[in-house]
PDB file of C-alpha atoms in Angstrom:
ATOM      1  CA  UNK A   1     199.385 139.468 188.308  1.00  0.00           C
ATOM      2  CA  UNK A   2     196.715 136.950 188.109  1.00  0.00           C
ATOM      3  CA  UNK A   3     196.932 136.210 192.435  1.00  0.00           C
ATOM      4  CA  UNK A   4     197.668 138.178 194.875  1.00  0.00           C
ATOM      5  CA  UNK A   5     200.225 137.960 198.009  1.00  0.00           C
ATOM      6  CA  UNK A   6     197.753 135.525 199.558  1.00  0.00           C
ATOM      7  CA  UNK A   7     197.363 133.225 196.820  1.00  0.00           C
ATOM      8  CA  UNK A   8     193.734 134.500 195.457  1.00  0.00           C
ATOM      9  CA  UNK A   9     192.471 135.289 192.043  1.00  0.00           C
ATOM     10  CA  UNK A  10     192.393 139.199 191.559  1.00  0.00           C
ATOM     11  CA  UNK A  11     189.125 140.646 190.497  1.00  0.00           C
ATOM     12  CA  UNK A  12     188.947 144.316 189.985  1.00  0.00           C
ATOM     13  CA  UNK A  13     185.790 146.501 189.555  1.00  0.00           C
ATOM     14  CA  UNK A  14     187.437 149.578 188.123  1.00  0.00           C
ATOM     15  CA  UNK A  15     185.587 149.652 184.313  1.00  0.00           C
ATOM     16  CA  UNK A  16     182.644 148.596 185.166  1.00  0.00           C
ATOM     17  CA  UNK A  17     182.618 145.999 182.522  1.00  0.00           C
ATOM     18  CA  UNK A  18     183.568 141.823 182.835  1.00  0.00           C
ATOM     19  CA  UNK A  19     186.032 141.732 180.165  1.00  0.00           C
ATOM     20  CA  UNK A  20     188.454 144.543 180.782  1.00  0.00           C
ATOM     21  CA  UNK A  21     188.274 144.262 184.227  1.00  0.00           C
ATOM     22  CA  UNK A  22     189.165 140.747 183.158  1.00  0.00           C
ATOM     23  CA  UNK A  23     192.056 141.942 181.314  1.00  0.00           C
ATOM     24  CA  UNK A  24     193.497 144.536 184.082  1.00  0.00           C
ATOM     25  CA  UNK A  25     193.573 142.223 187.025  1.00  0.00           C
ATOM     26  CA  UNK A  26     195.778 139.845 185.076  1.00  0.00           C
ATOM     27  CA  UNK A  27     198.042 142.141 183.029  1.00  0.00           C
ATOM     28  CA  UNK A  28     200.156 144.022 184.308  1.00  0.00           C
ATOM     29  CA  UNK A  29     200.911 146.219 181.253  1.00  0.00           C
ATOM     30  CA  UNK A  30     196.957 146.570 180.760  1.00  0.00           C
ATOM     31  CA  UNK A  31     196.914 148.112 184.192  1.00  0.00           C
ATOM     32  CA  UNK A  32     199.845 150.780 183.751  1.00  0.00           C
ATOM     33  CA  UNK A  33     197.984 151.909 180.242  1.00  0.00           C
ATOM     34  CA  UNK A  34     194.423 152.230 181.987  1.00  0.00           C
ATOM     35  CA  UNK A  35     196.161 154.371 184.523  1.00  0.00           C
ATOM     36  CA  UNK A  36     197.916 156.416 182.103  1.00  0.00           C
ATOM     37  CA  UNK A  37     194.679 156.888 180.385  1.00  0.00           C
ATOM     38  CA  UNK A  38     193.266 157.965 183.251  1.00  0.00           C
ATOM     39  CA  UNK A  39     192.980 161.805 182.689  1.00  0.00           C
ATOM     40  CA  UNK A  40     190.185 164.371 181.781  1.00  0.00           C
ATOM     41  CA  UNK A  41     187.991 161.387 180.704  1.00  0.00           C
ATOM     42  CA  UNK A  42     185.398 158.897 182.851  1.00  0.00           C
ATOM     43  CA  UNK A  43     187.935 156.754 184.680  1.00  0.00           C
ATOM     44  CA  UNK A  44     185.650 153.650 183.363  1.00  0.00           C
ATOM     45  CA  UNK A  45     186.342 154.964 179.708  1.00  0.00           C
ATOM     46  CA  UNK A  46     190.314 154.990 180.659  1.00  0.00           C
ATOM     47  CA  UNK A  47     190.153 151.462 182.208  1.00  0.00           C
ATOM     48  CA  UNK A  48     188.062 149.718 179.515  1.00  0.00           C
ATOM     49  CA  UNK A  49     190.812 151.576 176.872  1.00  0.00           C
ATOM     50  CA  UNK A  50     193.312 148.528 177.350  1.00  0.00           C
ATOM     51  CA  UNK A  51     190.962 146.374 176.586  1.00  0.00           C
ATOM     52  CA  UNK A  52     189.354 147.970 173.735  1.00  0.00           C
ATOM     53  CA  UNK A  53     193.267 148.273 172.563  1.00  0.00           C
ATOM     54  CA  UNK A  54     194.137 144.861 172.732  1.00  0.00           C
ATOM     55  CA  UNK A  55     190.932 143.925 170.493  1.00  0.00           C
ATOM     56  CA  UNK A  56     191.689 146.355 167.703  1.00  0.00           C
ATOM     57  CA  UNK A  57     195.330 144.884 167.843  1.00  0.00           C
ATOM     58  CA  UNK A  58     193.935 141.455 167.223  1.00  0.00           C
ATOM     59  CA  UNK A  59     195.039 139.610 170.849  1.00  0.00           C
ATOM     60  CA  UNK A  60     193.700 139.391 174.004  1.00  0.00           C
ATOM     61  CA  UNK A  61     196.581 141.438 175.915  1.00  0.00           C
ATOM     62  CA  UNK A  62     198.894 143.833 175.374  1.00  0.00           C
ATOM     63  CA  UNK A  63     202.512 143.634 174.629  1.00  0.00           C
ATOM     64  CA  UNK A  64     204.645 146.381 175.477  1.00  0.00           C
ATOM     65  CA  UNK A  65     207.644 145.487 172.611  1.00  0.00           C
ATOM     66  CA  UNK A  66     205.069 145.283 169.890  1.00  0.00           C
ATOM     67  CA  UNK A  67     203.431 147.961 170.794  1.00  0.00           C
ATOM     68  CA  UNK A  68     206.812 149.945 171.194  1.00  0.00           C
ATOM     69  CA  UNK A  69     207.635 148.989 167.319  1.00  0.00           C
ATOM     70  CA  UNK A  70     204.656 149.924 166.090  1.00  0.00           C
ATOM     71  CA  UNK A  71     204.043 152.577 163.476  1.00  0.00           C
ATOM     72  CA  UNK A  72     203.029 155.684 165.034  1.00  0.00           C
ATOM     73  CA  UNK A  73     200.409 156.447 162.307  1.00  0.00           C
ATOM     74  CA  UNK A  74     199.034 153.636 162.562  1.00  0.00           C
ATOM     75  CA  UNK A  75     198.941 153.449 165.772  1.00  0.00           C
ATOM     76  CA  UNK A  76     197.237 156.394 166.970  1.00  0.00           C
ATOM     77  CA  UNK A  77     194.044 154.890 163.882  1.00  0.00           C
ATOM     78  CA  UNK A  78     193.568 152.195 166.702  1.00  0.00           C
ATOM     79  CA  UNK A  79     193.209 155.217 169.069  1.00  0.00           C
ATOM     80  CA  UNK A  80     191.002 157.027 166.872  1.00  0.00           C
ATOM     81  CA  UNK A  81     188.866 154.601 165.119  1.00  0.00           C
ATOM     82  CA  UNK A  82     185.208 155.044 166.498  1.00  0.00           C
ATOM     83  CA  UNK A  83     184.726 154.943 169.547  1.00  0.00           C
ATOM     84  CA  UNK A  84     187.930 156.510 170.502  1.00  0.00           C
ATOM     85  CA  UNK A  85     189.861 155.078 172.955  1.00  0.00           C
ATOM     86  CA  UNK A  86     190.126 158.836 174.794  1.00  0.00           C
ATOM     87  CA  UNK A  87     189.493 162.447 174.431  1.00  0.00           C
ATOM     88  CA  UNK A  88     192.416 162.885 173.164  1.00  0.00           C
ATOM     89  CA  UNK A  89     193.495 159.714 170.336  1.00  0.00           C
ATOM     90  CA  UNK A  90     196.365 161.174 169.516  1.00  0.00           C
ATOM     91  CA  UNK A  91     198.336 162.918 172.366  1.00  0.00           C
ATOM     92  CA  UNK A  92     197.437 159.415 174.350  1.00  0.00           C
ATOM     93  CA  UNK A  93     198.693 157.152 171.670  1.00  0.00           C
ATOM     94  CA  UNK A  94     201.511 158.862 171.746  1.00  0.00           C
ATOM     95  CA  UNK A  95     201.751 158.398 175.436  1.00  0.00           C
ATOM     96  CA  UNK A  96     201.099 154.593 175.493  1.00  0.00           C
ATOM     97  CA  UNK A  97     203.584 154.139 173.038  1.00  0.00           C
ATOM     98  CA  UNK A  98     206.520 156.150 174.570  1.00  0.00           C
ATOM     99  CA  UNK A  99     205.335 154.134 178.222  1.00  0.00           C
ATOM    100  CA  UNK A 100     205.831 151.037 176.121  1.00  0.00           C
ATOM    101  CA  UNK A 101     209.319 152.609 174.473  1.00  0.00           C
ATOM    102  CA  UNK A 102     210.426 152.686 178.228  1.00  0.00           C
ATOM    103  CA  UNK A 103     209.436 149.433 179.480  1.00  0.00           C
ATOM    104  CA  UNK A 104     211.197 147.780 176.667  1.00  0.00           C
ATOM    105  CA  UNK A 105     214.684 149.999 177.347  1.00  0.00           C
ATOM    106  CA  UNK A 106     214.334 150.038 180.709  1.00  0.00           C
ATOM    107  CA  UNK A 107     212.374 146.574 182.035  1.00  0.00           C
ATOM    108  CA  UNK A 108     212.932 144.485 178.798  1.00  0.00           C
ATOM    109  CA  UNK A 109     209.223 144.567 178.028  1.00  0.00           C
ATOM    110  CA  UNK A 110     208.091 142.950 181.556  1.00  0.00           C
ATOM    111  CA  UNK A 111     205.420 145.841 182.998  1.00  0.00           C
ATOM    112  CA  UNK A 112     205.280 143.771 186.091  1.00  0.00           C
ATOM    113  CA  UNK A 113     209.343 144.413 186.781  1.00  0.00           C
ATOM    114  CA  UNK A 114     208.861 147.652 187.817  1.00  0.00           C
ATOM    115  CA  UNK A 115     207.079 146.926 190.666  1.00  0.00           C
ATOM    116  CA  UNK A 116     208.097 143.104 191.701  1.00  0.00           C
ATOM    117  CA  UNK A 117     211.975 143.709 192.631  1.00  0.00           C
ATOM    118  CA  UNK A 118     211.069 147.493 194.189  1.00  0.00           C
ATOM    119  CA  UNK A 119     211.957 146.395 198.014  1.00  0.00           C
ATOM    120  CA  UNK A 120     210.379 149.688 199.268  1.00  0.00           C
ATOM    121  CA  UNK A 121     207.189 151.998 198.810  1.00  0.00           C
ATOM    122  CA  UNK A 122     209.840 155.082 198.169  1.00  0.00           C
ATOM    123  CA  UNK A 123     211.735 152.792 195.958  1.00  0.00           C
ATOM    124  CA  UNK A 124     208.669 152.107 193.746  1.00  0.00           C
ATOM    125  CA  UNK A 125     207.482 155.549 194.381  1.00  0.00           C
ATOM    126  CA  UNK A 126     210.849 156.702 192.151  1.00  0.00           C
ATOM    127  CA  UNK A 127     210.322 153.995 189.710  1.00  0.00           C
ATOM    128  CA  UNK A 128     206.477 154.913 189.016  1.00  0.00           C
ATOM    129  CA  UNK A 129     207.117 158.849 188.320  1.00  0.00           C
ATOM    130  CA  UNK A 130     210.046 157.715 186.254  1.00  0.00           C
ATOM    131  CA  UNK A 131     207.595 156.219 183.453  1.00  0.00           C
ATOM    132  CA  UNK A 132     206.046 158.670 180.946  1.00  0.00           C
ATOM    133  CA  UNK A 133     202.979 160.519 181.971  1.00  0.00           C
ATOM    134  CA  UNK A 134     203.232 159.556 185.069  1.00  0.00           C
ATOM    135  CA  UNK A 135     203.547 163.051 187.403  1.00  0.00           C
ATOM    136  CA  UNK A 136     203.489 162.391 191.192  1.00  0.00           C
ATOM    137  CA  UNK A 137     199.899 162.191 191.570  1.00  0.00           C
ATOM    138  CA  UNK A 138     199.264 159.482 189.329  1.00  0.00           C
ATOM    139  CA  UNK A 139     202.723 157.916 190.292  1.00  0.00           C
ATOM    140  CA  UNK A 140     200.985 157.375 194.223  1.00  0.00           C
ATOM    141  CA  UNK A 141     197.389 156.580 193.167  1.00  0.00           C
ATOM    142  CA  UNK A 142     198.409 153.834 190.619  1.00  0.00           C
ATOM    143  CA  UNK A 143     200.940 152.861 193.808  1.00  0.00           C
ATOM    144  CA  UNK A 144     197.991 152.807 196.035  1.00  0.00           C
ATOM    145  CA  UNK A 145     196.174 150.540 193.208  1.00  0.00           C
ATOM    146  CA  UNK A 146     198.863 148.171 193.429  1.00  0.00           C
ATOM    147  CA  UNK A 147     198.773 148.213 197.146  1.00  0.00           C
ATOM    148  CA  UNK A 148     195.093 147.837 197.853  1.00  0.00           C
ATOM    149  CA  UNK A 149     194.111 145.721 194.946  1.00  0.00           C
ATOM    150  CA  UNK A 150     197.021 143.792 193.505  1.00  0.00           C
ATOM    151  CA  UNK A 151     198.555 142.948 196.288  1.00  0.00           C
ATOM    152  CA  UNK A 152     201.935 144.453 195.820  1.00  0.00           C
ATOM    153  CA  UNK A 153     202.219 145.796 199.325  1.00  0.00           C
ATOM    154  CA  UNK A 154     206.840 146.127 199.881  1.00  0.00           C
ATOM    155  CA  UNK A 155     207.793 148.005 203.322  1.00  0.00           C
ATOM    156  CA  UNK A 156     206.267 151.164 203.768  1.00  0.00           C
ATOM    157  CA  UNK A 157     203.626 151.683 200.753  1.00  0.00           C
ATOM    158  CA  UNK A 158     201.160 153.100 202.186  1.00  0.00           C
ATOM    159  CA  UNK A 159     203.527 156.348 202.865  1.00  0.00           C
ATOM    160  CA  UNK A 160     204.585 156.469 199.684  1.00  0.00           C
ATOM    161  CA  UNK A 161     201.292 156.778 198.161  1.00  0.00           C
ATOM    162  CA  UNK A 162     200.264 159.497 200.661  1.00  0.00           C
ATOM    163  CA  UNK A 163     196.674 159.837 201.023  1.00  0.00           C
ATOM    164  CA  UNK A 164     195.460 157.804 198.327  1.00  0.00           C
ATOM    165  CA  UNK A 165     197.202 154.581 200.876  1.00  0.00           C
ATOM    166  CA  UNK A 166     194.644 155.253 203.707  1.00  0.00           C
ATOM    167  CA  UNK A 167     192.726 152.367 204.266  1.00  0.00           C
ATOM    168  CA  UNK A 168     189.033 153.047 203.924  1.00  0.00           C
ATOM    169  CA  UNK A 169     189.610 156.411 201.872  1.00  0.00           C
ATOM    170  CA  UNK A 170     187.653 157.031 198.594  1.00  0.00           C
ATOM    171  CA  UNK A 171     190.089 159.224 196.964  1.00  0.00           C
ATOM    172  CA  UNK A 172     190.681 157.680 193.374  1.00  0.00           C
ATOM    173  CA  UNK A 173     190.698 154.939 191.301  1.00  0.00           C
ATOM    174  CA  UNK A 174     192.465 152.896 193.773  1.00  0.00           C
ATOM    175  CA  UNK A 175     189.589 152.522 196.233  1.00  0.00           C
ATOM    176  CA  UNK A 176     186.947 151.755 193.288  1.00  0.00           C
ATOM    177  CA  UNK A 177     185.757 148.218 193.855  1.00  0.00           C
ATOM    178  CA  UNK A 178     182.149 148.212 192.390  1.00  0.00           C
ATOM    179  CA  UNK A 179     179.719 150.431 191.257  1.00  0.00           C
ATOM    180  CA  UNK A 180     178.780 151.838 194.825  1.00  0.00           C
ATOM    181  CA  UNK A 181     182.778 152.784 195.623  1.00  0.00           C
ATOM    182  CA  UNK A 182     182.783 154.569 192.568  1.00  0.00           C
ATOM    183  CA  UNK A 183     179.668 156.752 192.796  1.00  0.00           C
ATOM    184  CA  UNK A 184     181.641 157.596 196.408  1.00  0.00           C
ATOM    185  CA  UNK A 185     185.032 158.243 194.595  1.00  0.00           C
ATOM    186  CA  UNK A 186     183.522 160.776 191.804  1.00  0.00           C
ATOM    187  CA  UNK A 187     181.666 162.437 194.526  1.00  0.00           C
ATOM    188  CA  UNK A 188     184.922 163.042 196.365  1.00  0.00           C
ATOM    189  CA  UNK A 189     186.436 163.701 193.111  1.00  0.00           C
ATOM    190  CA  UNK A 190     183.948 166.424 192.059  1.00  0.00           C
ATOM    191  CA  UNK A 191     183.863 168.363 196.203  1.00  0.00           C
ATOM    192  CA  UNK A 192     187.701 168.338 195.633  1.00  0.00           C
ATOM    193  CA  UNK A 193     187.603 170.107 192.115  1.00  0.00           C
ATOM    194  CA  UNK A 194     185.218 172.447 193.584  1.00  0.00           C
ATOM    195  CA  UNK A 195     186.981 173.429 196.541  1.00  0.00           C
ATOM    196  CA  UNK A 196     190.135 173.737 194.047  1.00  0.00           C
ATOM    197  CA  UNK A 197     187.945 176.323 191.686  1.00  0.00           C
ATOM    198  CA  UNK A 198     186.563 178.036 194.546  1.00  0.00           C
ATOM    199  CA  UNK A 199     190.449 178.714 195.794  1.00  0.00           C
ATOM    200  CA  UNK A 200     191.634 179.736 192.924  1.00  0.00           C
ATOM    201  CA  UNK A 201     188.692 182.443 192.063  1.00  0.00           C
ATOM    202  CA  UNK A 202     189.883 183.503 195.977  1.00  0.00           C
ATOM    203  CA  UNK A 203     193.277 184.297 194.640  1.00  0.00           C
ATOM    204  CA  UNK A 204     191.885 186.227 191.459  1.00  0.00           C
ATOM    205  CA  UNK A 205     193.325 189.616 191.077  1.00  0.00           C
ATOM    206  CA  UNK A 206     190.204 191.034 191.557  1.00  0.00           C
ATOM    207  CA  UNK A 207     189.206 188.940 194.809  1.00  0.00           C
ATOM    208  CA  UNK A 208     192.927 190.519 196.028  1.00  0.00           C
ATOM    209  CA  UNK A 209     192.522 193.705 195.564  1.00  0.00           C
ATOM    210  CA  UNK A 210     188.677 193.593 197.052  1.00  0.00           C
ATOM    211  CA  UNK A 211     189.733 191.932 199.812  1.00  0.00           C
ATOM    212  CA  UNK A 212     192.348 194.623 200.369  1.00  0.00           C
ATOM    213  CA  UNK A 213     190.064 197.225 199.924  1.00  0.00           C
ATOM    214  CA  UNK A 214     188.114 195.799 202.449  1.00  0.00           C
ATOM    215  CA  UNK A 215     190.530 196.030 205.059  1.00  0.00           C
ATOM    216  CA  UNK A 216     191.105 200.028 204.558  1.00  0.00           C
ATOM    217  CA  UNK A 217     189.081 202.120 207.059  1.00  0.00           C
ATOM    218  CA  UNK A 218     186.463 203.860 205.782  1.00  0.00           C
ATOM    219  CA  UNK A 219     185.102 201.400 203.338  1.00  0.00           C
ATOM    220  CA  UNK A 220     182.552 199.715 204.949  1.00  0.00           C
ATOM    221  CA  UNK A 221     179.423 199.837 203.043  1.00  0.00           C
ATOM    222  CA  UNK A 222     176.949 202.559 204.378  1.00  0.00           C
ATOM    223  CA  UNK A 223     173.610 201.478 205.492  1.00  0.00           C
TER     224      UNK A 223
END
């Protein structure tokens, strides 16, 4: 995953620093963990975590049958050891290392397989949420990565990742390509949590049963 489609080295901007973004635009496996790290931390923090992996492991990428065979104890210390890799050391080693598990049973080890024979986007859509920790929404935005940045781009991707596909959108992680597209991304990221919270506190019981009260006659406030 070192060119893309066209022939051209891939550079991403997505941690914000040199060497892991170094690291993620030529590994494929690199790319699937910062993804899957990619949850209720920074999304620099989850993209420099492959590369802050790889160093406490001694290499300069990461290998998804070694990683698969490793002890889990010891494992989740390279998580752990200060500063952690995540919020969460432990739950997320666990996660990297059952992603790995899979890859080796299901791709022989070789990250890049599950996208490079997938003829379709629906096709690669299936094969994404099929890994561990990936749900649906991280299955299209790390589709949309691949798409917009890697230049894995098979019939009909941009449908398959939905929203996070649209050319010239600032969605996720997908559209981040320097420090200016991110300040735009966790902007949109923050108005769409809001509007989520402010939805939800709509549906409260108590906002129900207010707003049904309200529509009784007779209860309008008197002046």
């Amino acid at each position: 995953m070192t060119t893309s489609d066209s022939g051209k080295d891939i550079t991403l901007r997505i941690a914000q620093n040199p060497e892991a973004d170094e690291l993620l635009g030529r590994s494929p496996l690199a790319a699937l963990v910062g993804m899957l790290l990619d949850q209720q931390v920074p999304m620099e923090w989850a993209f420099t975590g492959p590369y802050t992996l790889a160093e406490r492991m001694g290499s300069d990428d990461l290998d998804a049958g070694r990683i698969a065979a490793y002890d889990p104890d010891a494992f989740t210390e390279l998580f752990t050891a200060k500063p952690a890799l995540h919020r969460y050391p432990g739950s997320m080693a666990q996660r990297v290392q059952q992603l790995c598990q899979y890859l080796v049973a299901e791709y022989d080890g070789d990250a890049s397989a599950v996208w490079r024979t997938a003829t379709t986007g629906d096709e690669l859509l299936e094969r994404l949420k099929a890994l561990p920790g990936f749900g649906e929404q991280k299955a299209r935005i790390f589709l949309a990565l691949l798409g917009k940045q890697l230049g894995v781009r098979p019939t009909g991707w941009r449908e398959a990742a939905g929203p996070y596909g649209e050319a010239g959108s600032h969605r996720s992680v997908a559209d981040i390509t320097g420090p200016e597209s991110l300040v735009e991304v966790r902007a949109y990221k923050q108005e769409a949590k809001a509007a989520a919270k402010a939805a939800k506190t709509a549906k409260t019981p108590k906002a129900a049963k207010a707003a049904k009260a309200a529509k009784k006659p007779g209860t309008a406030r008197k002046k």
